[in-house]
C-alpha cells in the first residue's frame, strides 16, 4: 500500500510502498479515506528536538483520520463494530491496566501510546488500531468532518471543561483548535468570546466562527478589548490554544478573581508565570491533553446533531483539501499558517 513514511532519523518524509498492516485479534483494519494534518506531523517531518527524542523510524505518520472498517479481529466483541462501519480514529491507545484506566479515566492513562507517533499511523491507505479506538460515525457523515474529530475533540475537551453559560471567555490562539473552540463556546452559552491571534487570516476564521471581538496581540491589549465589550472585572474562563508564553502572561493578568484557565497549547519550553497573581486572584489552571474517552466523542456527535450552526462552523475550519499524492503541497499549506485545517484525501 501507499504510505507517508519517516524512513530514518533526519528531516523529510517519503511516499513509499509498504506492506499492509495486519489486523490483530483485538483490532480493526480501516481503509483510510481522509486524514487531517496536525502540527505534530510538521514536527516529525522537520525532525526537531521533540521528534528526534520521540519518534523511532521507520514509522508511518498521521493520527487524524476517518475511514471504513474492512476487517474485524476475531476477539472483538460481536455487535460492537462491523465491516462497513464508518469510523474516526481515537489516536491515543491506552493500556487498560494502570490506575486511571481501571478507574475508567482512560484519557489519564500513564502508558498512552500515540498512533502516528509511537506506532504506525494513518497517512496510508490502511491502518490497524484496537477496535476500542475506532469511533463509529453515522454512515452519512461528511468524510472530511470525520477526519477532524481528533482536533475537534481537543477543542471540545478544553471548552467544555467548565460550564460557561453567561461567562466572558478568552481564547488565545486561533489555529484550527482555537477556531473550533469559539464555535463550541458560543454553543455552550458564553456571553462574550474574545480571541487573540497575530495572524489576520486566522482572526478572520475566528470571527466567522462567532467571536465577538478578535485582537492582534502584537498591537492590541486584552484590557482594551474588555473595555470595548463593557466587561469590568476580567475573563471568567480562558482557553489557551497557542502555546505562546506571551499569550499566557497577558491571559493571567486579565482574568477575573476565581477565573478558570484551561491550557491546551503546548509551549516550546518552560517559561515564567506570575504565580503571585495566580494565588491572590485564586485562579484555577488545568492542563488538557487529548480527548476524554469517550465522553468528549459523544459530546461532539451530540453537538453536531443538535446545532446546524455549530456543524457549519466546525466544517468551515477545513480550508484545504488535497489529494494524498500531493502531500508535499498539503504540508506546505499547513506550514504557511494561511489555512485552517488541511485534509488529505487518501482515495485520490
Ligand atoms: P496552530 O499552531 O495551528 O495554532 C496556534 C495559533 O496560535 C496560531 O494561529 C498562531 O498564530 C497563534 N499564536 C501565536 N502566538 C500567539 C500569541 N502570542 N497570542 C495568541 N495567539 C498566538 O495549532 P492548533 O493545531 O490549533 O493547536 C493549538 C495548540 O494546541 C498548539 O500549541 C498545539 O501544539 C496544541 N495541541 C495540544 C494538544 C493537547 O492534547 N494538549 C493537542 C493538539 C494540539
Ligand atoms: Zn492506562
mmCIF file of N, CA and C and ligand atoms in Angstrom, residues 95-96 98 101 109-110, ligand 2:
data_model
loop_
_atom_site.group_PDB
_atom_site.id
_atom_site.type_symbol
_atom_site.label_atom_id
_atom_site.label_comp_id
_atom_site.label_asym_id
_atom_site.label_seq_id
_atom_site.Cartn_x
_atom_site.Cartn_y
_atom_site.Cartn_z
ATOM 1 N N UNK A 95 -3.505 1.684 28.100
ATOM 2 C CA UNK A 95 -3.040 0.351 28.499
ATOM 3 C C UNK A 95 -4.140 -0.533 29.063
ATOM 4 N N UNK A 96 -5.138 0.083 29.706
ATOM 5 C CA UNK A 96 -6.236 -0.716 30.263
ATOM 6 C C UNK A 96 -5.961 -1.263 31.653
ATOM 7 N N UNK A 98 -3.506 0.426 34.065
ATOM 8 C CA UNK A 98 -2.967 1.372 35.062
ATOM 9 C C UNK A 98 -4.106 1.861 35.974
ATOM 10 N N UNK A 101 -6.786 3.946 34.116
ATOM 11 C CA UNK A 101 -7.561 3.123 33.183
ATOM 12 C C UNK A 101 -8.573 2.283 33.944
ATOM 13 N N UNK A 109 -4.492 7.824 31.242
ATOM 14 C CA UNK A 109 -3.623 6.637 31.238
ATOM 15 C C UNK A 109 -2.154 7.054 31.255
ATOM 16 N N UNK A 110 -1.395 6.396 32.100
ATOM 17 C CA UNK A 110 0.017 6.761 32.248
ATOM 18 C C UNK A 110 0.897 6.096 31.194
HETATM 19 ZN ZN1 LIG B 2 -3.537 3.006 31.397
#
